[in-house]
PDB file of C-alpha atoms in Angstrom:
ATOM      1  CA  MET A 741       2.766  19.642  27.740  1.00 62.00           C
ATOM      2  CA  SER A 742       6.046  18.929  25.926  1.00 87.00           C
ATOM      3  CA  THR A 743       4.768  15.455  25.024  1.00 89.00           C
ATOM      4  CA  ILE A 744       1.717  16.975  23.363  1.00 92.00           C
ATOM      5  CA  LEU A 745       3.912  19.446  21.461  1.00 93.00           C
ATOM      6  CA  GLY A 746       6.101  16.520  20.370  1.00 92.00           C
ATOM      7  CA  LEU A 747       3.009  14.646  19.166  1.00 92.00           C
ATOM      8  CA  ILE A 748       1.813  17.710  17.261  1.00 93.00           C
ATOM      9  CA  SER A 749       5.219  18.143  15.647  1.00 92.00           C
ATOM     10  CA  ALA A 750       5.575  14.481  14.693  1.00 91.00           C
ATOM     11  CA  PHE A 751       2.109  14.066  13.217  1.00 91.00           C
ATOM     12  CA  ALA A 752       2.090  17.460  11.490  1.00 92.00           C
ATOM     13  CA  GLN A 753       5.250  16.349   9.680  1.00 90.00           C
ATOM     14  CA  VAL A 754       3.585  13.068   8.728  1.00 88.00           C
ATOM     15  CA  GLY A 755       0.508  14.896   7.494  1.00 87.00           C
ATOM     16  CA  ILE A 756       2.513  17.370   5.437  1.00 86.00           C
ATOM     17  CA  GLY A 757       4.736  14.678   3.927  1.00 79.00           C
ATOM     18  CA  ALA A 758       1.931  12.217   3.208  1.00 74.00           C
ATOM     19  CA  PHE A 759       1.748  12.316  -0.578  1.00 64.00           C
ATOM     20  CA  GLY A 760       0.060   9.392  -2.283  1.00 60.00           C
ATOM     21  CA  GLY A 761      -2.331   8.061   0.321  1.00 64.00           C
ATOM     22  CA  GLY A 762      -2.258   5.670   3.258  1.00 64.00           C
ATOM     23  CA  LEU A 763       0.469   3.220   2.354  1.00 69.00           C
ATOM     24  CA  SER A 764       2.915   5.886   1.304  1.00 66.00           C
ATOM     25  CA  THR A 765       2.741   7.389   4.797  1.00 77.00           C
ATOM     26  CA  LEU A 766       4.009   4.238   6.526  1.00 81.00           C
ATOM     27  CA  PRO A 767       7.727   5.069   6.225  1.00 81.00           C
ATOM     28  CA  LEU A 768       7.077   8.579   7.529  1.00 82.00           C
ATOM     29  CA  ILE A 769       5.019   7.301  10.446  1.00 86.00           C
ATOM     30  CA  GLN A 770       7.624   4.648  11.248  1.00 88.00           C
ATOM     31  CA  TYR A 771      10.425   7.213  11.130  1.00 88.00           C
ATOM     32  CA  GLN A 772       8.595   9.580  13.464  1.00 89.00           C
ATOM     33  CA  LEU A 773       7.385   6.983  15.963  1.00 89.00           C
ATOM     34  CA  VAL A 774      10.214   4.443  15.996  1.00 91.00           C
ATOM     35  CA  ILE A 775      13.432   6.132  14.892  1.00 90.00           C
ATOM     36  CA  ARG A 776      13.053   9.826  15.737  1.00 91.00           C
ATOM     37  CA  THR A 777      11.040   9.772  18.965  1.00 89.00           C
ATOM     38  CA  GLY A 778      11.437   6.175  20.134  1.00 89.00           C
ATOM     39  CA  TRP A 779       7.817   6.090  21.275  1.00 90.00           C
ATOM     40  CA  LEU A 780       7.405   2.644  19.699  1.00 89.00           C
ATOM     41  CA  THR A 781       9.635  -0.326  18.951  1.00 89.00           C
ATOM     42  CA  ASP A 782       9.524  -1.984  15.522  1.00 86.00           C
ATOM     43  CA  GLU A 783       7.284  -4.706  16.941  1.00 87.00           C
ATOM     44  CA  GLN A 784       4.935  -2.175  18.530  1.00 88.00           C
ATOM     45  CA  PHE A 785       4.833  -0.239  15.240  1.00 88.00           C
ATOM     46  CA  ASN A 786       3.762  -3.412  13.403  1.00 86.00           C
ATOM     47  CA  GLN A 787       1.063  -3.920  16.046  1.00 86.00           C
ATOM     48  CA  VAL A 788      -0.161  -0.330  15.611  1.00 86.00           C
ATOM     49  CA  LEU A 789      -0.169  -0.886  11.848  1.00 84.00           C
ATOM     50  CA  ALA A 790      -2.210  -4.084  12.221  1.00 83.00           C
ATOM     51  CA  LEU A 791      -4.617  -2.389  14.628  1.00 83.00           C
ATOM     52  CA  SER A 792      -4.970   0.578  12.277  1.00 79.00           C
ATOM     53  CA  GLN A 793      -5.837  -1.691   9.379  1.00 79.00           C
ATOM     54  CA  VAL A 794      -8.571  -3.603  11.190  1.00 80.00           C
ATOM     55  CA  THR A 795     -10.292  -0.519  12.581  1.00 81.00           C
ATOM     56  CA  PRO A 796     -12.376   1.761  10.364  1.00 80.00           C
ATOM     57  CA  GLY A 797     -10.676   4.844   9.004  1.00 76.00           C
ATOM     58  CA  PRO A 798      -7.356   5.799   7.444  1.00 81.00           C
ATOM     59  CA  ILE A 799      -4.185   4.183   8.775  1.00 83.00           C
ATOM     60  CA  ALA A 800      -2.454   7.452   9.647  1.00 85.00           C
ATOM     61  CA  ILE A 801      -5.400   8.836  11.613  1.00 88.00           C
ATOM     62  CA  ASN A 802      -5.851   5.589  13.522  1.00 86.00           C
ATOM     63  CA  ALA A 803      -2.130   5.503  14.318  1.00 87.00           C
ATOM     64  CA  ALA A 804      -2.146   9.169  15.403  1.00 90.00           C
ATOM     65  CA  THR A 805      -5.144   8.618  17.648  1.00 90.00           C
ATOM     66  CA  PHE A 806      -3.714   5.448  19.201  1.00 90.00           C
ATOM     67  CA  VAL A 807      -0.161   6.729  19.760  1.00 91.00           C
ATOM     68  CA  GLY A 808      -1.413  10.114  20.970  1.00 92.00           C
ATOM     69  CA  TYR A 809      -3.600   8.382  23.539  1.00 93.00           C
ATOM     70  CA  GLN A 810      -0.765   6.049  24.551  1.00 91.00           C
ATOM     71  CA  GLN A 811       1.655   8.960  25.070  1.00 92.00           C
ATOM     72  CA  ALA A 812      -0.568  11.687  26.568  1.00 91.00           C
ATOM     73  CA  GLY A 813      -4.088  10.383  27.090  1.00 92.00           C
ATOM     74  CA  PHE A 814      -7.188  11.992  25.603  1.00 94.00           C
ATOM     75  CA  TRP A 815      -5.564  15.376  24.886  1.00 94.00           C
ATOM     76  CA  GLY A 816      -2.586  13.717  23.194  1.00 93.00           C
ATOM     77  CA  SER A 817      -4.949  11.720  21.031  1.00 93.00           C
ATOM     78  CA  LEU A 818      -6.889  14.823  20.075  1.00 94.00           C
ATOM     79  CA  ALA A 819      -3.742  16.878  19.399  1.00 95.00           C
ATOM     80  CA  SER A 820      -2.146  14.146  17.269  1.00 94.00           C
ATOM     81  CA  THR A 821      -5.235  13.645  15.153  1.00 93.00           C
ATOM     82  CA  PHE A 822      -5.814  17.369  14.587  1.00 95.00           C
ATOM     83  CA  ALA A 823      -2.131  17.939  13.761  1.00 94.00           C
ATOM     84  CA  LEU A 824      -2.241  15.133  11.203  1.00 91.00           C
ATOM     85  CA  ILE A 825      -5.318  16.626   9.543  1.00 91.00           C
ATOM     86  CA  GLY A 826      -4.788  20.355  10.071  1.00 93.00           C
ATOM     87  CA  ALA A 827      -1.177  20.748   8.921  1.00 91.00           C
ATOM     88  CA  PRO A 828      -1.693  19.419   5.382  1.00 88.00           C
ATOM     89  CA  ILE A 829      -4.913  21.416   4.994  1.00 91.00           C
ATOM     90  CA  ALA A 830      -3.002  24.594   5.841  1.00 92.00           C
ATOM     91  CA  VAL A 831      -0.177  23.677   3.435  1.00 87.00           C
ATOM     92  CA  LEU A 832      -2.655  22.822   0.668  1.00 84.00           C
ATOM     93  CA  CYS A 833      -4.387  26.180   1.076  1.00 92.00           C
ATOM     94  CA  VAL A 834      -1.037  27.928   0.618  1.00 90.00           C
ATOM     95  CA  ILE A 835      -0.091  25.729  -2.387  1.00 83.00           C
ATOM     96  CA  ILE A 836      -3.463  26.310  -4.055  1.00 85.00           C
ATOM     97  CA  TYR A 837      -3.051  30.038  -3.631  1.00 89.00           C
ATOM     98  CA  VAL A 838       0.482  29.960  -5.082  1.00 85.00           C
ATOM     99  CA  LEU A 839      -0.524  27.704  -8.005  1.00 82.00           C
ATOM    100  CA  GLN A 840      -3.394  30.042  -8.847  1.00 86.00           C
ATOM    101  CA  GLN A 841      -0.866  32.864  -9.115  1.00 87.00           C
ATOM    102  CA  CYS A 842       1.455  30.801 -11.397  1.00 84.00           C
ATOM    103  CA  SER A 843       1.107  30.035 -15.078  1.00 85.00           C
ATOM    104  CA  ALA A 844      -0.595  26.835 -16.256  1.00 84.00           C
ATOM    105  CA  GLU A 845       2.766  25.422 -17.430  1.00 87.00           C
ATOM    106  CA  SER A 846       4.389  25.984 -14.026  1.00 85.00           C
ATOM    107  CA  SER A 847       1.451  24.295 -12.355  1.00 81.00           C
ATOM    108  CA  LYS A 848       1.739  21.238 -14.643  1.00 84.00           C
ATOM    109  CA  ARG A 849       5.504  21.052 -14.080  1.00 86.00           C
ATOM    110  CA  PHE A 850       4.994  21.062 -10.293  1.00 82.00           C
ATOM    111  CA  LYS A 851       2.488  18.212 -10.528  1.00 79.00           C
ATOM    112  CA  ARG A 852       4.872  16.191 -12.737  1.00 85.00           C
ATOM    113  CA  LEU A 853       7.648  16.637 -10.179  1.00 83.00           C
ATOM    114  CA  LEU A 854       5.483  15.093  -7.451  1.00 78.00           C
ATOM    115  CA  ARG A 855       5.083  11.744  -9.264  1.00 78.00           C
ATOM    116  CA  PRO A 856       8.585  10.338  -8.533  1.00 82.00           C
ATOM    117  CA  LEU A 857       8.257  11.404  -4.906  1.00 76.00           C
ATOM    118  CA  VAL A 858       4.992   9.508  -4.520  1.00 72.00           C
ATOM    119  CA  ALA A 859       6.455   6.453  -6.283  1.00 75.00           C
ATOM    120  CA  GLY A 860       9.434   6.478  -3.914  1.00 76.00           C
ATOM    121  CA  LEU A 861       7.237   6.723  -0.836  1.00 69.00           C
ATOM    122  CA  LEU A 862       5.071   3.834  -2.061  1.00 70.00           C
ATOM    123  CA  THR A 863       8.195   1.731  -2.613  1.00 71.00           C
ATOM    124  CA  LEU A 864       9.363   2.481   0.920  1.00 69.00           C
ATOM    125  CA  SER A 865       5.965   1.458   2.257  1.00 66.00           C
ATOM    126  CA  ILE A 866       6.412  -1.962   0.652  1.00 67.00           C
ATOM    127  CA  LEU A 867       9.879  -2.437   2.106  1.00 66.00           C
ATOM    128  CA  SER A 868       8.810  -1.675   5.675  1.00 61.00           C
ATOM    129  CA  PRO A 869       6.508  -4.710   6.174  1.00 63.00           C
ATOM    130  CA  LEU A 870       9.030  -6.952   4.398  1.00 61.00           C
ATOM    131  CA  LYS A 871      11.566  -6.260   7.166  1.00 61.00           C
ATOM    132  CA  GLY A 872       9.223  -7.981   9.612  1.00 59.00           C
ATOM    133  CA  THR A 873       9.232 -11.119   7.460  1.00 57.00           C
ATOM    134  CA  PHE A 874      12.866 -10.973   6.410  1.00 54.00           C
ATOM    135  CA  SER A 875      13.281 -14.762   6.349  1.00 58.00           C
ATOM    136  CA  ASN A 876      10.459 -14.885   3.805  1.00 60.00           C
ATOM    137  CA  GLY A 877      11.405 -11.566   2.244  1.00 64.00           C
ATOM    138  CA  ILE A 878      12.849 -13.120  -0.927  1.00 72.00           C
ATOM    139  CA  ILE A 879       9.611 -15.010  -1.566  1.00 71.00           C
ATOM    140  CA  ALA A 880       7.601 -11.853  -0.920  1.00 70.00           C
ATOM    141  CA  ILE A 881       9.783  -9.866  -3.328  1.00 74.00           C
ATOM    142  CA  ILE A 882       9.411 -12.566  -5.988  1.00 78.00           C
ATOM    143  CA  LEU A 883       5.623 -12.533  -5.530  1.00 75.00           C
ATOM    144  CA  PHE A 884       5.661  -8.746  -5.780  1.00 76.00           C
ATOM    145  CA  VAL A 885       7.663  -8.795  -9.034  1.00 82.00           C
ATOM    146  CA  VAL A 886       5.452 -11.528 -10.505  1.00 83.00           C
ATOM    147  CA  GLY A 887       2.397  -9.463  -9.562  1.00 79.00           C
ATOM    148  CA  LEU A 888       3.813  -6.381 -11.262  1.00 81.00           C
ATOM    149  CA  LEU A 889       4.579  -8.388 -14.398  1.00 86.00           C
ATOM    150  CA  LEU A 890       1.083  -9.878 -14.430  1.00 84.00           C
ATOM    151  CA  ILE A 891      -0.468  -6.437 -14.096  1.00 81.00           C
ATOM    152  CA  LYS A 892       1.715  -5.118 -16.900  1.00 83.00           C
ATOM    153  CA  PHE A 893       1.349  -7.992 -19.397  1.00 88.00           C
ATOM    154  CA  CYS A 894      -1.791 -10.005 -18.538  1.00 84.00           C
ATOM    155  CA  LYS A 895      -5.013  -8.362 -19.749  1.00 85.00           C
ATOM    156  CA  PHE A 896      -7.246 -10.646 -17.642  1.00 85.00           C
ATOM    157  CA  ILE A 897      -5.449  -9.688 -14.417  1.00 80.00           C
ATOM    158  CA  LYS A 898      -5.434  -6.018 -15.399  1.00 79.00           C
ATOM    159  CA  ASP A 899      -9.202  -6.165 -15.969  1.00 82.00           C
ATOM    160  CA  HIS A 900      -9.927  -8.184 -12.793  1.00 82.00           C
ATOM    161  CA  PRO A 901      -7.551  -7.102  -9.989  1.00 78.00           C
ATOM    162  CA  PRO A 902      -9.603  -8.703  -7.169  1.00 83.00           C
ATOM    163  CA  ILE A 903      -8.879 -12.126  -8.704  1.00 83.00           C
ATOM    164  CA  MET A 904      -5.144 -11.430  -8.566  1.00 80.00           C
ATOM    165  CA  LEU A 905      -5.415 -10.236  -4.957  1.00 79.00           C
ATOM    166  CA  PHE A 906      -7.269 -13.419  -4.012  1.00 83.00           C
ATOM    167  CA  LEU A 907      -4.787 -15.693  -5.805  1.00 82.00           C
ATOM    168  CA  PHE A 908      -1.768 -13.950  -4.310  1.00 77.00           C
ATOM    169  CA  GLY A 909      -3.391 -14.038  -0.885  1.00 77.00           C
ATOM    170  CA  VAL A 910      -3.807 -17.810  -1.129  1.00 82.00           C
ATOM    171  CA  VAL A 911      -0.282 -18.309  -2.501  1.00 79.00           C
ATOM    172  CA  GLY A 912       1.159 -16.011   0.163  1.00 72.00           C
ATOM    173  CA  MET A 913      -0.761 -17.836   2.881  1.00 75.00           C
ATOM    174  CA  PHE A 914       0.848 -21.125   1.884  1.00 77.00           C
ATOM    175  CA  LEU A 915       4.333 -19.852   1.099  1.00 71.00           C
ATOM    176  CA  LEU A 916       4.782 -17.297   3.870  1.00 64.00           C
ATOM    177  CA  SER A 917       3.114 -19.002   6.823  1.00 65.00           C
TER     178      SER A 917
END
């Protein structure tokens, strides 16, 4: 039973702290599963991440379901998944209620304060996979910076992002493999 409570605690924290979507949750998931609980090694975390990306559904839910099942079977899987989904829904209900009671200016200020947090979490999500390819990390960082510059200054790339993804995929395949 304590394993299931640990799963609920870990994935509720991930769910509550998951601002910005799937990729921004990776550092939180890695912290909970690798550093805090030790349920996974770094290599196992990368395998869970790869498995979560090739199966349908959001990364965090796939990871919660897989790790919950690995740690406590069916009930652990169910508890992890519901904790990941239920905790943020409860928090959002409370936040919506509070924001409805506040002035419009306070509500806007709160939303503006969330932007740097989301940007930081997205940056951390980029750094996590780069650790696995540290020998090629410099090349990956250079490609990332070039991609950002192209998005910022090249109108064609800004208008056609799938072309940039394809080109960088090909370049990355040759340079990083």
